[in-house]
């Protein structure tokens, strides 16, 4: 299950309260990297190489023992 519209406008973060996500109109089945990618796209300055940041994110996940198949969710290859 993914949020479908993951971006800072839909997140409330506080050091004293639990984090909260809102706006689940686009929620549904999907690959978790979809939400990660959406967040990155909304957070990056135009012209920034988001592929490098996604590769770094995947490396950190793999370093924590999360299995990820390279290319699984790249450029519309989600099944």
Coordinates of N, CA and C in Angstrom, one line a residue:
X1 N 0.9 -1.2 0.0 CA 0.0 0.0 0.0 C 0.9 1.2 0.0
X2 N 0.6 2.1 -0.9 CA 1.4 3.4 -1.0 C 0.5 4.6 -0.8
X3 N 1.1 5.7 -0.4 CA 0.4 6.9 -0.2 C -0.1 7.5 -1.6
X4 N 0.8 7.5 -2.5 CA 0.4 8.0 -3.9 C 0.6 9.4 -4.2
X5 N 0.8 10.3 -3.1 CA 1.0 11.7 -3.3 C 1.9 12.2 -2.2
X6 N 3.1 11.5 -2.1 CA 4.0 11.8 -1.0 C 4.8 13.0 -1.3
X7 N 4.6 14.1 -0.5 CA 5.4 15.3 -0.5 C 5.2 16.0 0.8
X8 N 6.0 17.1 1.0 CA 6.1 17.8 2.2 C 4.7 18.4 2.6
X9 N 3.9 18.8 1.6 CA 2.6 19.4 1.9 C 1.7 18.4 2.6
X10 N 1.9 17.1 2.4 CA 1.0 16.1 3.0 C 1.6 15.5 4.2
X11 N 2.6 16.1 4.8 CA 3.3 15.5 6.0 C 3.4 16.6 7.1
X12 N 3.0 16.2 8.3 CA 3.2 17.1 9.5 C 4.2 16.4 10.4
X13 N 5.3 17.1 10.6 CA 6.4 16.6 11.5 C 6.6 17.5 12.7
X14 N 6.8 16.8 13.8 CA 7.0 17.6 15.1 C 7.9 16.8 16.0
X15 N 8.7 17.5 16.7 CA 9.6 16.8 17.7 C 8.9 16.4 18.9
X16 N 7.7 16.9 19.2 CA 7.0 16.6 20.4 C 5.7 15.8 20.1
X17 N 5.3 15.7 18.9 CA 4.1 14.9 18.5 C 4.4 13.8 17.5
X18 N 3.6 12.8 17.4 CA 3.8 11.8 16.3 C 3.7 12.5 14.9
X19 N 4.4 11.9 14.0 CA 4.3 12.4 12.6 C 3.0 12.0 12.0
X20 N 2.5 12.8 11.0 CA 1.2 12.5 10.5 C 1.2 12.8 9.0
X21 N 0.6 11.8 8.2 CA 0.4 12.0 6.8 C -1.0 12.3 6.5
X22 N -1.3 13.1 5.6 CA -2.7 13.4 5.2 C -2.9 13.2 3.7
X23 N -4.1 13.4 3.2 CA -4.5 13.3 1.8 C -4.2 12.0 1.2
X24 N -5.0 11.0 1.5 CA -4.9 9.6 1.0 C -5.7 9.4 -0.2
X25 N -6.1 10.4 -1.0 CA -7.0 10.2 -2.1 C -6.3 9.4 -3.2
X26 N -5.0 9.4 -3.3 CA -4.3 8.6 -4.3 C -3.7 7.3 -3.7
X27 N -4.0 6.9 -2.5 CA -3.5 5.7 -1.9 C -4.0 4.5 -2.6
X28 N -3.2 3.4 -2.6 CA -3.6 2.2 -3.3 C -2.4 1.3 -3.3
X29 N -2.6 0.1 -4.0 CA -1.5 -0.8 -4.1 C -0.4 -0.2 -5.0
X30 N 0.9 -0.6 -4.7 CA 2.0 -0.1 -5.5 C 3.3 -0.4 -4.8
X31 N 4.4 -0.1 -5.5 CA 5.7 -0.3 -5.0 C 6.1 0.9 -4.1
X32 N 6.7 0.6 -3.0 CA 7.1 1.6 -2.0 C 8.0 2.7 -2.5
X33 N 8.8 2.3 -3.5 CA 9.7 3.3 -4.1 C 9.0 4.4 -4.8
X34 N 7.7 4.2 -5.2 CA 6.9 5.2 -5.8 C 6.8 6.4 -4.9
X35 N 6.5 6.2 -3.6 CA 6.4 7.3 -2.7 C 7.7 7.9 -2.4
X36 N 8.8 7.1 -2.4 CA 10.1 7.7 -2.2 C 10.5 8.6 -3.4
X37 N 10.2 8.1 -4.6 CA 10.5 8.9 -5.8 C 9.7 10.2 -5.8
X38 N 8.4 10.1 -5.5 CA 7.5 11.3 -5.5 C 8.1 12.3 -4.5
X39 N 8.5 11.9 -3.3 CA 9.0 12.8 -2.3 C 10.3 13.5 -2.8
X40 N 11.2 12.7 -3.5 CA 12.4 13.3 -4.0 C 12.1 14.3 -5.1
X41 N 11.2 13.9 -6.0 CA 10.9 14.8 -7.1 C 10.4 16.2 -6.6
X42 N 9.6 16.2 -5.6 CA 9.0 17.4 -5.0 C 10.1 18.2 -4.2
X43 N 11.1 17.5 -3.6 CA 12.1 18.1 -2.8 C 13.3 18.6 -3.5
X44 N 13.5 18.2 -4.7 CA 14.8 18.5 -5.4 C 14.6 19.8 -6.2
X45 N 15.7 20.5 -6.3 CA 15.7 21.7 -7.2 C 15.7 21.2 -8.7
X46 N 15.1 22.0 -9.6 CA 15.2 21.6 -11.0 C 16.6 21.4 -11.5
X47 N 16.8 20.4 -12.3 CA 18.1 20.1 -12.8 C 19.0 19.2 -12.0
X48 N 18.5 18.9 -10.7 CA 19.3 18.0 -9.9 C 19.2 16.6 -10.4
X49 N 20.2 15.8 -10.3 CA 20.2 14.4 -10.7 C 19.6 13.5 -9.7
X50 N 18.3 13.4 -9.8 CA 17.6 12.6 -8.8 C 18.0 11.1 -8.8
X51 N 18.5 10.6 -9.9 CA 18.9 9.2 -10.0 C 20.1 9.0 -9.0
X52 N 21.0 9.9 -8.8 CA 22.1 9.8 -7.9 C 21.6 9.6 -6.5
X53 N 20.6 10.4 -6.1 CA 20.0 10.4 -4.8 C 19.2 9.1 -4.6
X54 N 18.5 8.6 -5.6 CA 17.8 7.4 -5.5 C 18.8 6.2 -5.3
X55 N 19.9 6.2 -6.1 CA 20.9 5.2 -6.0 C 21.5 5.2 -4.5
X56 N 21.7 6.4 -4.0 CA 22.2 6.4 -2.6 C 21.2 5.9 -1.6
X57 N 20.0 6.2 -1.8 CA 18.9 5.7 -0.9 C 18.9 4.1 -1.0
X58 N 19.0 3.6 -2.2 CA 19.0 2.1 -2.3 C 20.2 1.5 -1.6
X59 N 21.4 2.2 -1.8 CA 22.6 1.7 -1.1 C 22.4 1.6 0.4
X60 N 21.8 2.7 1.0 CA 21.5 2.7 2.4 C 20.6 1.6 2.8
X61 N 19.5 1.4 2.1 CA 18.6 0.3 2.3 C 19.3 -1.0 2.3
X62 N 20.1 -1.3 1.3 CA 20.8 -2.6 1.2 C 21.8 -2.7 2.3
X63 N 22.4 -1.6 2.8 CA 23.3 -1.7 3.9 C 22.6 -2.1 5.2
X64 N 21.3 -1.8 5.2 CA 20.5 -2.2 6.4 C 19.9 -3.6 6.3
X65 N 20.2 -4.3 5.2 CA 19.7 -5.6 5.0 C 18.5 -5.7 4.2
X66 N 18.0 -4.6 3.6 CA 16.8 -4.6 2.8 C 17.1 -5.1 1.4
X67 N 16.5 -6.1 0.9 CA 16.8 -6.6 -0.5 C 16.1 -5.8 -1.5
X68 N 16.8 -5.4 -2.5 CA 16.2 -4.6 -3.6 C 16.8 -5.0 -4.9
X69 N 15.9 -5.3 -5.9 CA 16.4 -5.7 -7.2 C 16.6 -4.5 -8.1
X70 N 17.8 -4.2 -8.5 CA 18.1 -3.0 -9.3 C 17.2 -3.0 -10.5
X71 N 16.7 -1.8 -10.8 CA 15.9 -1.6 -12.0 C 14.4 -2.0 -11.8
X72 N 14.1 -2.5 -10.6 CA 12.7 -2.9 -10.4 C 11.7 -1.8 -10.5
X73 N 12.0 -0.6 -10.1 CA 11.0 0.4 -10.1 C 11.5 1.7 -10.8
X74 N 12.4 1.5 -11.7 CA 13.0 2.6 -12.5 C 12.2 2.9 -13.7
X75 N 11.9 4.2 -13.9 CA 11.3 4.7 -15.1 C 10.1 3.9 -15.7
X76 N 9.1 3.7 -14.8 CA 7.9 3.1 -15.2 C 8.0 1.6 -15.3
X77 N 9.0 1.0 -14.8 CA 9.1 -0.5 -14.9 C 8.4 -1.2 -13.7
X78 N 7.6 -0.5 -13.0 CA 6.9 -1.1 -11.9 C 5.8 -2.1 -12.4
X79 N 5.7 -3.3 -11.8 CA 4.7 -4.2 -12.3 C 3.8 -4.5 -11.1

